[in-house]
Amino acid sequence: MSFQIPRGTQDILPGDVERWQYIENTAREICRYYQYKEIRTPIFEHTEIFQRGVGESTDIVQKEMYTFQDRKGRSMTLRPEGTASTVRAFVEKKLYAQPSQPTKLYYIGPMFRYERPQTGRFRQFVQFGVEALGSNSPAMDAEVISLAMELYRTVGLKKLKLIINSLGDADSRKAHREALIAHFEPRIGEFCSDCQKRLQQNPLRILDCKVDRNHELMATAPSIMDYLNEESRAYFNKVQQYLTDLNIEFTVDPNLVRGLDYYNHTAFEIMSDAEGFGAITTLCGGGRYNGLVKDFGGPETPGIGFALSIERFLAALDAENVELPIEQSIDCFVVALGEKAKDRSVSLVYELRKAGLTAEKDYEDKKMKAQFKAADRYKAKFVAVLGEDELERNIISVKNMETGTQVEVSIDELTAYIKA
Ligand code: HAM
């Protein structure tokens, strides 16, 4: 019997995991500048959280959830995204009652969707996301968008395209919805079965259909831009003004429809423009969801956020040939020759490590040449050689691998010498 990893999942091995850590650490650092605090919610939730949160008409809920019954017969689901869980926690833990509002949260963790795996699309993937709850200011929309752009740019991506749209407030959406139904209903029989269901559930999502995207009614469909009421239009204008103030380039695309039901007002996606990136170019998606907290039984509270996956982030870095500045060398490799020197090397590397230095030694009784080879593999900045003779004289010979210079220092001073 051979054991294999499930389709659409990955083992992230040493050598590769450092790139993940680099992105995650940069995301945490940027969140600190922007004052977003980490939240960790469970990997699984009651299925209802996503049915209500993400929306019954979405592909995620209809086709992609990993749902199972626990031993008491309750329906549980591995989280397909982070917004619904974050809002559930915000309401359940009454974060809205805390003195400092808005509540600005971020998360990094695995999400699960039963999708057809391909480049950039996995069944388990890691999302970094932020959610800002409690602010109705268009400045918050601009902040959230700028945080995502800042992360991509800090890590080194250049070929990015930001697309924004407004889905308007409830009134605007209602008027647009009615116009969409009137537009598609007479010929809905020509559309796929999913679109036929979407017509009443959420006609906006017809515009997002991959099957019928070339149908002539798509191009002539009523645009949300013509149905935004004055307030929604003013809001959207302000968001654009702030983005311009922040020197963030964007394109308004009235056809940008997000695949989740909770959005209103600002919706946005960041795409990679890099050549050879592949078919799936969306790196990040987000938007405003002013009704969601109330849907979860909380007080009327506006919200906005985004999520991006590390998998697609890395694919975009590869497409742009960005090398991450990952430290690959160690400070010191201790070469020990002879029984007593080997014994002493155990505490020697311990002392180096305790002093905050990266240190390694040989554990396999290797010959001197093999130990030097190992030091090379570790890209050691210093190699410290301890033989019986040195041990007797209480010294150790230290070679600076960059300059080639070699000195003898007292064994007790090795740590201080390397640190200096
Ligand atoms: P989403 O558009 O479903 O939105 O996903 C956001 C991002 O997650 C995508 O742009 C993509 O980078 C990544 N992603 C999604 N599915 C996969 C997959 N199968 N494999 C790899 N990466 C994937 C949300 O999840 C919303 N919760 C975002 C949000 C937060 N809106 C407001 N707040």
CSV table of C-alpha atoms and ligand atoms in Angstrom, one decimal:
chain,number,residue,atom,x,y,z
A,1,MET,CA,0.0,0.0,0.0
A,2,SER,CA,1.3,3.4,-0.9
A,3,PHE,CA,0.4,6.5,1.0
A,4,GLN,CA,-0.3,9.7,-0.9
A,5,ILE,CA,-1.2,13.3,-0.1
A,6,PRO,CA,-4.8,14.2,-0.8
A,7,ARG,CA,-5.4,15.9,-4.2
A,8,GLY,CA,-5.2,19.7,-4.0
A,9,THR,CA,-3.1,19.8,-0.9
A,10,GLN,CA,0.6,20.4,-0.4
A,11,ASP,CA,3.5,19.4,1.8
A,12,ILE,CA,5.5,22.6,2.4
A,13,LEU,CA,9.1,21.4,3.0
A,14,PRO,CA,12.1,23.0,4.5
A,15,GLY,CA,13.8,25.1,1.8
A,16,ASP,CA,10.3,26.3,0.7
A,17,VAL,CA,8.7,26.9,4.0
A,18,GLU,CA,11.0,29.9,4.5
A,19,ARG,CA,9.3,31.8,1.7
A,20,TRP,CA,5.9,31.2,3.4
A,21,GLN,CA,7.3,32.4,6.7
A,22,TYR,CA,8.8,35.5,5.0
A,23,ILE,CA,5.4,36.5,3.6
A,24,GLU,CA,3.6,35.7,6.8
A,25,ASN,CA,6.1,37.7,8.9
A,26,THR,CA,5.8,40.6,6.6
A,27,ALA,CA,2.0,40.5,6.8
A,28,ARG,CA,2.2,40.5,10.6
A,29,GLU,CA,4.6,43.4,10.6
A,30,ILE,CA,2.4,45.5,8.3
A,31,CYS,CA,-0.6,44.7,10.4
A,32,ARG,CA,1.3,46.0,13.4
A,33,TYR,CA,1.9,49.3,11.5
A,34,TYR,CA,-1.7,49.5,10.6
A,35,GLN,CA,-2.9,48.4,14.0
A,36,TYR,CA,-4.7,45.2,13.1
A,37,LYS,CA,-4.7,42.6,15.8
A,38,GLU,CA,-4.6,38.8,15.2
A,39,ILE,CA,-7.7,36.7,15.7
A,40,ARG,CA,-7.6,32.9,15.6
A,41,THR,CA,-10.9,31.1,15.1
A,42,PRO,CA,-11.5,27.3,14.8
A,43,ILE,CA,-10.7,25.4,11.6
A,44,PHE,CA,-14.3,24.1,11.7
A,45,GLU,CA,-17.6,25.8,12.5
A,46,HIS,CA,-21.2,24.9,12.5
A,47,THR,CA,-22.2,24.6,8.9
A,48,GLU,CA,-24.8,27.3,9.3
A,49,ILE,CA,-22.1,29.9,9.8
A,50,PHE,CA,-21.1,29.6,6.2
A,51,GLN,CA,-24.6,29.0,4.8
A,52,ARG,CA,-25.7,32.2,6.4
A,53,GLY,CA,-22.4,34.1,6.2
A,54,VAL,CA,-21.1,33.2,2.7
A,55,GLY,CA,-24.6,32.8,1.2
A,56,GLU,CA,-26.7,29.9,0.0
A,57,SER,CA,-26.4,30.9,-3.7
A,58,THR,CA,-22.6,30.9,-3.8
A,59,ASP,CA,-20.5,28.2,-5.4
A,60,ILE,CA,-18.7,27.8,-2.1
A,61,VAL,CA,-21.8,26.8,-0.2
A,62,GLN,CA,-23.4,24.8,-3.0
A,63,LYS,CA,-20.4,22.8,-4.2
A,64,GLU,CA,-17.2,23.4,-2.4
A,65,MET,CA,-17.6,22.9,1.3
A,66,TYR,CA,-16.0,20.0,3.3
A,67,THR,CA,-19.0,19.2,5.5
A,68,PHE,CA,-19.2,16.3,7.9
A,69,GLN,CA,-21.2,15.1,10.8
A,70,ASP,CA,-19.6,15.0,14.2
A,71,ARG,CA,-20.2,12.1,16.5
A,72,LYS,CA,-23.3,13.7,17.9
A,73,GLY,CA,-24.7,14.1,14.3
A,74,ARG,CA,-24.1,17.9,14.2
A,75,SER,CA,-23.2,19.3,10.8
A,76,MET,CA,-19.8,20.8,10.8
A,77,THR,CA,-17.8,22.4,8.0
A,78,LEU,CA,-14.1,23.1,7.5
A,79,ARG,CA,-13.9,26.8,7.0
A,80,PRO,CA,-13.8,27.8,3.3
A,81,GLU,CA,-12.9,31.4,4.2
A,82,GLY,CA,-12.4,33.7,7.2
A,83,THR,CA,-14.9,36.4,7.2
A,84,ALA,CA,-17.9,34.5,8.4
A,85,SER,CA,-16.0,33.0,11.4
A,86,THR,CA,-14.5,36.4,12.3
A,87,VAL,CA,-17.9,38.0,12.3
A,88,ARG,CA,-19.3,35.1,14.3
A,89,ALA,CA,-16.6,35.7,16.9
A,90,PHE,CA,-17.1,39.5,16.8
A,91,VAL,CA,-20.7,39.0,17.7
A,92,GLU,CA,-20.4,36.1,20.1
A,93,LYS,CA,-17.5,37.6,22.1
A,94,LYS,CA,-19.1,41.1,22.0
A,95,LEU,CA,-16.0,42.7,20.5
A,96,TYR,CA,-18.3,45.6,19.5
A,97,ALA,CA,-18.7,46.5,23.1
A,98,GLN,CA,-15.0,47.1,23.6
A,99,PRO,CA,-13.9,50.7,24.0
A,100,SER,CA,-11.6,50.9,21.1
A,101,GLN,CA,-13.6,50.9,17.9
A,102,PRO,CA,-13.4,50.1,15.0
A,103,THR,CA,-12.2,46.6,15.7
A,104,LYS,CA,-9.4,45.8,13.3
A,105,LEU,CA,-8.5,42.1,13.0
A,106,TYR,CA,-6.4,39.9,10.8
A,107,TYR,CA,-5.9,36.1,10.4
A,108,ILE,CA,-3.5,33.7,8.7
A,109,GLY,CA,-4.5,30.1,8.3
A,110,PRO,CA,-5.7,27.3,6.2
A,111,MET,CA,-9.0,27.3,4.4
A,112,PHE,CA,-10.7,24.4,2.6
A,113,ARG,CA,-12.7,24.4,-0.7
A,114,TYR,CA,-13.5,21.3,-2.7
A,115,GLU,CA,-12.5,22.9,-6.0
A,116,ARG,CA,-10.9,21.4,-9.2
A,117,PRO,CA,-7.2,21.7,-8.4
A,118,GLN,CA,-5.0,23.5,-10.9
A,119,THR,CA,-2.2,26.0,-10.8
A,120,GLY,CA,-3.0,28.5,-8.1
A,121,ARG,CA,-6.1,26.6,-7.0
A,122,PHE,CA,-5.9,24.2,-4.1
A,123,ARG,CA,-8.3,22.4,-1.8
A,124,GLN,CA,-6.4,23.5,1.2
A,125,PHE,CA,-4.8,26.9,0.9
A,126,VAL,CA,-3.6,29.5,3.4
A,127,GLN,CA,-5.4,32.9,3.5
A,128,PHE,CA,-4.1,36.0,5.0
A,129,GLY,CA,-7.1,38.3,5.6
A,130,VAL,CA,-8.1,41.4,7.5
A,131,GLU,CA,-11.5,42.6,8.7
A,132,ALA,CA,-12.2,46.1,10.0
A,133,LEU,CA,-15.5,46.2,11.8
A,134,GLY,CA,-17.3,49.3,13.0
A,135,SER,CA,-16.4,52.0,10.6
A,136,ASN,CA,-18.6,53.5,7.9
A,137,SER,CA,-15.8,55.7,6.6
A,138,PRO,CA,-14.6,55.4,3.0
A,139,ALA,CA,-11.2,56.1,4.5
A,140,MET,CA,-11.4,52.6,5.9
A,141,ASP,CA,-12.0,51.2,2.5
A,142,ALA,CA,-8.9,52.9,1.3
A,143,GLU,CA,-6.9,51.7,4.3
A,144,VAL,CA,-7.9,48.1,3.8
A,145,ILE,CA,-7.0,48.2,0.1
A,146,SER,CA,-3.8,50.0,0.8
A,147,LEU,CA,-2.8,47.4,3.3
A,148,ALA,CA,-3.1,44.6,0.7
A,149,MET,CA,-1.2,46.7,-1.9
A,150,GLU,CA,1.5,47.5,0.7
A,151,LEU,CA,2.1,43.9,1.5
A,152,TYR,CA,2.5,42.9,-2.1
A,153,ARG,CA,4.8,45.7,-2.9
A,154,THR,CA,6.9,45.3,0.3
A,155,VAL,CA,7.5,41.7,-0.6
A,156,GLY,CA,8.5,42.7,-4.1
A,157,LEU,CA,5.6,42.4,-6.6
A,158,LYS,CA,5.4,45.2,-9.2
A,159,LYS,CA,3.0,44.0,-11.8
A,160,LEU,CA,-0.3,44.4,-10.0
A,161,LYS,CA,-3.7,45.6,-11.1
A,162,LEU,CA,-6.3,46.8,-8.7
A,163,ILE,CA,-9.9,46.7,-9.8
A,164,ILE,CA,-12.7,48.3,-7.8
A,165,ASN,CA,-16.4,48.5,-8.1
A,166,SER,CA,-19.3,49.6,-6.0
A,167,LEU,CA,-22.3,47.4,-5.4
A,168,GLY,CA,-24.1,50.2,-3.7
A,169,ASP,CA,-26.2,50.2,-0.6
A,170,ALA,CA,-29.3,48.2,-0.1
A,171,ASP,CA,-31.6,50.5,-2.1
A,172,SER,CA,-29.2,50.7,-5.0
A,173,ARG,CA,-28.7,47.0,-5.0
A,174,LYS,CA,-32.5,46.4,-5.0
A,175,ALA,CA,-33.0,48.7,-8.0
A,176,HIS,CA,-30.2,47.0,-9.8
A,177,ARG,CA,-31.4,43.6,-8.9
A,178,GLU,CA,-34.8,44.3,-10.4
A,179,ALA,CA,-33.3,45.7,-13.6
A,180,LEU,CA,-31.1,42.6,-13.9
A,181,ILE,CA,-34.1,40.2,-13.4
A,182,ALA,CA,-36.1,42.2,-16.1
A,183,HIS,CA,-33.1,42.0,-18.4
A,184,PHE,CA,-32.4,38.3,-18.1
A,185,GLU,CA,-35.8,36.8,-17.3
A,186,PRO,CA,-37.3,36.7,-20.8
A,187,ARG,CA,-34.4,34.6,-22.2
A,188,ILE,CA,-33.2,32.8,-19.0
A,189,GLY,CA,-33.9,29.5,-20.8
A,190,GLU,CA,-30.8,30.1,-22.9
A,191,PHE,CA,-28.6,30.2,-19.8
A,192,CYS,CA,-27.1,27.4,-17.8
A,193,SER,CA,-29.0,25.7,-14.9
A,194,ASP,CA,-26.9,27.6,-12.3
A,195,CYS,CA,-27.8,30.9,-13.9
A,196,GLN,CA,-31.5,29.9,-13.9
A,197,LYS,CA,-31.3,29.4,-10.1
A,198,ARG,CA,-29.3,32.6,-9.7
A,199,LEU,CA,-32.0,34.7,-11.4
A,200,GLN,CA,-34.1,34.9,-8.3
A,201,GLN,CA,-31.5,34.1,-5.7
A,202,ASN,CA,-28.9,36.6,-6.7
A,203,PRO,CA,-29.0,37.8,-10.3
A,204,LEU,CA,-25.8,39.7,-9.9
A,205,ARG,CA,-23.9,36.5,-9.9
A,206,ILE,CA,-25.1,35.7,-13.5
A,207,LEU,CA,-22.6,38.3,-14.5
A,208,ASP,CA,-19.9,36.2,-13.0
A,209,CYS,CA,-20.9,33.0,-14.8
A,210,LYS,CA,-18.0,31.2,-16.6
A,211,VAL,CA,-20.4,29.1,-18.8
A,212,ASP,CA,-22.5,31.9,-20.3
A,213,ARG,CA,-19.9,34.7,-20.3
A,214,ASN,CA,-20.2,35.2,-24.1
A,215,HIS,CA,-24.0,35.3,-24.2
A,216,GLU,CA,-25.1,38.5,-25.9
A,217,LEU,CA,-27.2,39.6,-23.0
A,218,MET,CA,-24.1,39.8,-20.8
A,219,ALA,CA,-22.6,42.8,-22.6
A,220,THR,CA,-25.9,44.7,-22.5
A,221,ALA,CA,-26.8,43.9,-18.9
A,222,PRO,CA,-27.7,46.9,-16.7
A,223,SER,CA,-24.6,48.3,-15.0
A,224,ILE,CA,-24.7,48.9,-11.3
A,225,MET,CA,-23.1,52.3,-12.0
A,226,ASP,CA,-26.5,53.5,-13.4
A,227,TYR,CA,-28.3,52.4,-10.3
A,228,LEU,CA,-26.1,53.8,-7.5
A,229,ASN,CA,-28.1,56.3,-5.5
A,230,GLU,CA,-26.6,59.6,-4.6
A,231,GLU,CA,-25.3,58.5,-1.3
A,232,SER,CA,-23.6,55.3,-2.7
A,233,ARG,CA,-22.1,57.3,-5.5
A,234,ALA,CA,-20.7,59.9,-3.2
A,235,TYR,CA,-19.3,57.2,-1.0
A,236,PHE,CA,-17.6,55.5,-4.0
A,237,ASN,CA,-16.2,58.8,-5.2
A,238,LYS,CA,-14.6,59.4,-1.8
A,239,VAL,CA,-13.0,55.9,-1.8
A,240,GLN,CA,-11.5,56.7,-5.2
A,241,GLN,CA,-10.3,60.1,-4.1
A,242,TYR,CA,-8.5,58.5,-1.1
A,243,LEU,CA,-6.9,55.9,-3.3
A,244,THR,CA,-5.7,58.6,-5.6
A,245,ASP,CA,-4.3,60.5,-2.6
A,246,LEU,CA,-2.4,57.4,-1.6
A,247,ASN,CA,-1.0,57.1,-5.1
A,248,ILE,CA,-2.7,53.8,-5.6
A,249,GLU,CA,-3.7,53.2,-9.2
A,250,PHE,CA,-7.0,51.5,-9.9
A,251,THR,CA,-9.5,50.7,-12.6
A,252,VAL,CA,-13.2,50.9,-12.0
A,253,ASP,CA,-14.9,47.8,-13.4
A,254,PRO,CA,-18.7,47.8,-13.1
A,255,ASN,CA,-18.7,44.0,-13.9
A,256,LEU,CA,-16.6,43.1,-10.9
A,257,VAL,CA,-18.9,40.7,-9.0
A,258,ARG,CA,-17.4,38.9,-6.1
A,259,GLY,CA,-18.3,35.2,-5.6
A,260,LEU,CA,-19.7,35.7,-2.0
A,261,ASP,CA,-23.1,37.1,-1.2
A,262,TYR,CA,-22.3,39.5,1.7
A,263,TYR,CA,-20.9,42.4,-0.2
A,264,ASN,CA,-22.3,46.0,-0.7
A,265,HIS,CA,-20.6,49.3,-1.6
A,266,THR,CA,-16.9,48.8,-2.3
A,267,ALA,CA,-15.7,45.5,-3.9
A,268,PHE,CA,-12.2,45.0,-5.1
A,269,GLU,CA,-9.7,42.5,-6.5
A,270,ILE,CA,-6.0,42.7,-7.0
A,271,MET,CA,-4.8,40.8,-10.0
A,272,SER,CA,-1.3,39.9,-11.3
A,273,ASP,CA,-0.4,41.4,-14.6
A,274,ALA,CA,2.8,39.3,-14.9
A,275,GLU,CA,3.3,37.4,-18.1
A,276,GLY,CA,3.1,33.7,-17.7
A,277,PHE,CA,1.2,33.8,-14.5
A,278,GLY,CA,-1.4,31.4,-15.8
A,279,ALA,CA,-5.1,31.4,-16.0
A,280,ILE,CA,-6.0,32.4,-12.5
A,281,THR,CA,-4.8,35.9,-12.0
A,282,THR,CA,-6.8,37.1,-9.0
A,283,LEU,CA,-4.4,37.4,-6.0
A,284,CYS,CA,-6.7,39.1,-3.5
A,285,GLY,CA,-10.4,39.8,-3.1
A,286,GLY,CA,-12.4,41.8,-0.7
A,287,GLY,CA,-15.1,44.4,-0.1
A,288,ARG,CA,-17.6,45.9,2.3
A,289,TYR,CA,-20.2,43.9,4.0
A,290,ASN,CA,-22.3,46.2,6.1
A,291,GLY,CA,-25.2,43.8,6.8
A,292,LEU,CA,-23.2,40.8,8.0
A,293,VAL,CA,-22.8,41.5,11.7
A,294,LYS,CA,-26.6,42.1,12.0
A,295,ASP,CA,-27.2,38.8,10.1
A,296,PHE,CA,-25.3,37.1,12.8
A,297,GLY,CA,-27.4,38.7,15.5
A,298,GLY,CA,-25.1,41.6,16.4
A,299,PRO,CA,-25.8,45.3,16.4
A,300,GLU,CA,-25.9,47.1,13.1
A,301,THR,CA,-22.1,47.3,12.4
A,302,PRO,CA,-20.4,48.0,9.1
A,303,GLY,CA,-17.4,45.9,8.0
A,304,ILE,CA,-14.8,45.7,5.3
A,305,GLY,CA,-12.0,43.3,4.6
A,306,PHE,CA,-10.1,41.2,2.1
A,307,ALA,CA,-8.3,37.9,1.9
A,308,LEU,CA,-5.4,36.7,-0.2
A,309,SER,CA,-3.8,33.3,-0.4
A,310,ILE,CA,-0.1,32.7,0.1
A,311,GLU,CA,-0.1,30.1,-2.7
A,312,ARG,CA,-1.1,32.7,-5.3
A,313,PHE,CA,1.2,35.3,-3.8
A,314,LEU,CA,4.1,32.9,-4.3
A,315,ALA,CA,3.0,32.1,-7.8
A,316,ALA,CA,3.0,35.8,-8.6
A,317,LEU,CA,6.5,36.2,-7.1
A,318,ASP,CA,7.7,33.3,-9.3
A,319,ALA,CA,6.1,34.9,-12.4
A,320,GLU,CA,7.9,38.1,-11.7
A,321,ASN,CA,11.2,36.3,-10.7
A,322,VAL,CA,11.3,37.9,-7.3
A,323,GLU,CA,13.9,36.4,-5.0
A,324,LEU,CA,13.1,36.8,-1.4
A,325,PRO,CA,15.9,37.9,0.9
A,326,ILE,CA,15.9,34.8,3.0
A,327,GLU,CA,18.9,34.2,5.3
A,328,GLN,CA,20.4,30.9,4.3
A,329,SER,CA,23.7,31.0,6.2
A,330,ILE,CA,24.5,30.2,9.8
A,331,ASP,CA,26.9,32.0,12.1
A,332,CYS,CA,29.1,29.2,13.1
A,333,PHE,CA,29.8,25.5,12.4
A,334,VAL,CA,31.9,23.7,14.9
A,335,VAL,CA,34.3,21.1,13.6
A,336,ALA,CA,35.5,18.7,16.3
A,337,LEU,CA,38.2,16.1,16.0
A,338,GLY,CA,38.8,13.4,18.5
A,339,GLU,CA,36.6,12.0,21.3
A,340,LYS,CA,37.2,14.8,23.9
A,341,ALA,CA,36.8,17.6,21.4
A,342,LYS,CA,33.5,16.1,20.2
A,343,ASP,CA,32.3,16.0,23.8
A,344,ARG,CA,33.2,19.6,24.3
A,345,SER,CA,31.5,20.6,21.0
A,346,VAL,CA,28.2,19.7,22.5
A,347,SER,CA,28.3,22.4,25.1
A,348,LEU,CA,30.0,24.8,22.7
A,349,VAL,CA,27.2,24.9,20.2
A,350,TYR,CA,24.7,25.1,23.1
A,351,GLU,CA,26.5,28.2,24.3
A,352,LEU,CA,26.5,29.8,20.8
A,353,ARG,CA,22.8,29.1,20.4
A,354,LYS,CA,22.0,30.4,23.9
A,355,ALA,CA,23.8,33.7,22.9
A,356,GLY,CA,21.4,34.0,19.9
A,357,LEU,CA,23.7,32.7,17.3
A,358,THR,CA,22.9,30.1,14.7
A,359,ALA,CA,25.2,27.2,15.2
A,360,GLU,CA,25.6,23.6,14.0
A,361,LYS,CA,28.0,20.7,14.5
A,362,ASP,CA,28.5,17.2,13.2
A,363,TYR,CA,26.7,14.4,15.0
A,364,GLU,CA,28.0,11.4,12.9
A,365,ASP,CA,31.7,11.1,13.8
A,366,LYS,CA,32.6,12.4,10.3
A,367,LYS,CA,36.2,13.0,9.2
A,368,MET,CA,37.5,16.5,9.1
A,369,LYS,CA,37.0,16.9,5.3
A,370,ALA,CA,33.3,15.8,5.6
A,371,GLN,CA,32.8,18.2,8.4
A,372,PHE,CA,34.1,21.1,6.4
A,373,LYS,CA,31.9,20.1,3.5
A,374,ALA,CA,28.9,20.2,5.9
A,375,ALA,CA,30.0,23.6,7.1
A,376,ASP,CA,29.9,24.7,3.4
A,377,ARG,CA,26.4,23.3,2.9
A,378,TYR,CA,25.3,25.3,5.9
A,379,LYS,CA,27.0,28.4,4.4
A,380,ALA,CA,28.7,29.0,7.7
A,381,LYS,CA,30.1,32.4,8.2
A,382,PHE,CA,32.7,31.1,10.7
A,383,VAL,CA,34.1,27.6,11.1
A,384,ALA,CA,35.5,26.8,14.5
A,385,VAL,CA,37.9,23.9,14.6
A,386,LEU,CA,38.5,22.0,17.9
A,387,GLY,CA,41.1,19.2,18.0
A,388,GLU,CA,42.7,17.4,21.0
A,389,ASP,CA,45.7,19.7,20.8
A,390,GLU,CA,43.6,22.9,20.9
A,391,LEU,CA,41.5,21.5,23.7
A,392,GLU,CA,44.6,20.9,25.8
A,393,ARG,CA,45.6,24.6,25.2
A,394,ASN,CA,42.0,25.7,25.8
A,395,ILE,CA,41.9,27.5,22.5
A,396,ILE,CA,39.9,27.0,19.3
A,397,SER,CA,40.8,27.9,15.8
A,398,VAL,CA,38.3,30.1,14.0
A,399,LYS,CA,38.1,30.7,10.3
A,400,ASN,CA,36.2,33.6,8.8
A,401,MET,CA,34.9,31.9,5.6
A,402,GLU,CA,34.3,35.2,3.8
A,403,THR,CA,37.8,36.7,4.3
A,404,GLY,CA,39.7,33.4,4.7
A,405,THR,CA,41.5,34.8,7.8
A,406,GLN,CA,42.1,32.4,10.7
A,407,VAL,CA,42.7,33.2,14.3
A,408,GLU,CA,43.0,31.3,17.6
A,409,VAL,CA,40.8,32.4,20.4
A,410,SER,CA,40.3,31.0,23.9
A,411,ILE,CA,37.4,28.5,23.9
A,412,ASP,CA,35.5,30.5,26.5
A,413,GLU,CA,35.7,33.6,24.2
A,414,LEU,CA,34.3,31.9,21.1
A,415,THR,CA,30.8,33.2,21.5
A,416,ALA,CA,31.9,36.7,22.2
A,417,TYR,CA,34.3,36.6,19.2
A,418,ILE,CA,31.7,35.4,16.8
A,419,LYS,CA,29.2,37.9,18.1
A,420,ALA,CA,31.6,40.7,17.6
B,1,HAM,P1,-12.4,35.0,-2.0
B,1,HAM,O1,-12.4,35.8,-3.2
B,1,HAM,O2,-13.2,33.8,-2.0
B,1,HAM,O3,-12.8,35.9,-0.8
B,1,HAM,O4,-10.9,34.5,-1.7
B,1,HAM,C1,-9.9,35.5,-1.5
B,1,HAM,C2,-8.6,35.0,-2.1
B,1,HAM,O5,-8.3,33.7,-1.6
B,1,HAM,C3,-8.6,34.9,-3.6
B,1,HAM,O6,-8.3,36.1,-4.2
B,1,HAM,C4,-7.4,33.9,-3.7
B,1,HAM,O7,-6.2,34.6,-3.6
B,1,HAM,C5,-7.5,33.0,-2.5
B,1,HAM,N1,-8.2,31.7,-2.9
B,1,HAM,C6,-9.5,31.5,-2.9
B,1,HAM,N2,-9.7,30.2,-3.3
B,1,HAM,C7,-8.5,29.6,-3.4
B,1,HAM,C8,-8.0,28.3,-3.8
B,1,HAM,N3,-8.8,27.3,-4.0
B,1,HAM,N4,-6.6,28.1,-3.8
B,1,HAM,C9,-5.8,29.1,-3.6
B,1,HAM,N5,-6.2,30.4,-3.3
B,1,HAM,C10,-7.5,30.6,-3.2
B,1,HAM,C11,-12.9,35.6,0.5
B,1,HAM,O8,-12.5,34.5,0.9
B,1,HAM,C12,-13.4,36.6,1.4
B,1,HAM,N6,-13.6,36.1,2.7
B,1,HAM,C13,-12.5,37.8,1.4
B,1,HAM,C14,-13.0,38.9,2.3
B,1,HAM,C15,-12.6,39.2,3.5
B,1,HAM,N7,-14.0,39.8,2.0
B,1,HAM,C16,-14.1,40.6,3.0
B,1,HAM,N8,-13.3,40.2,3.9
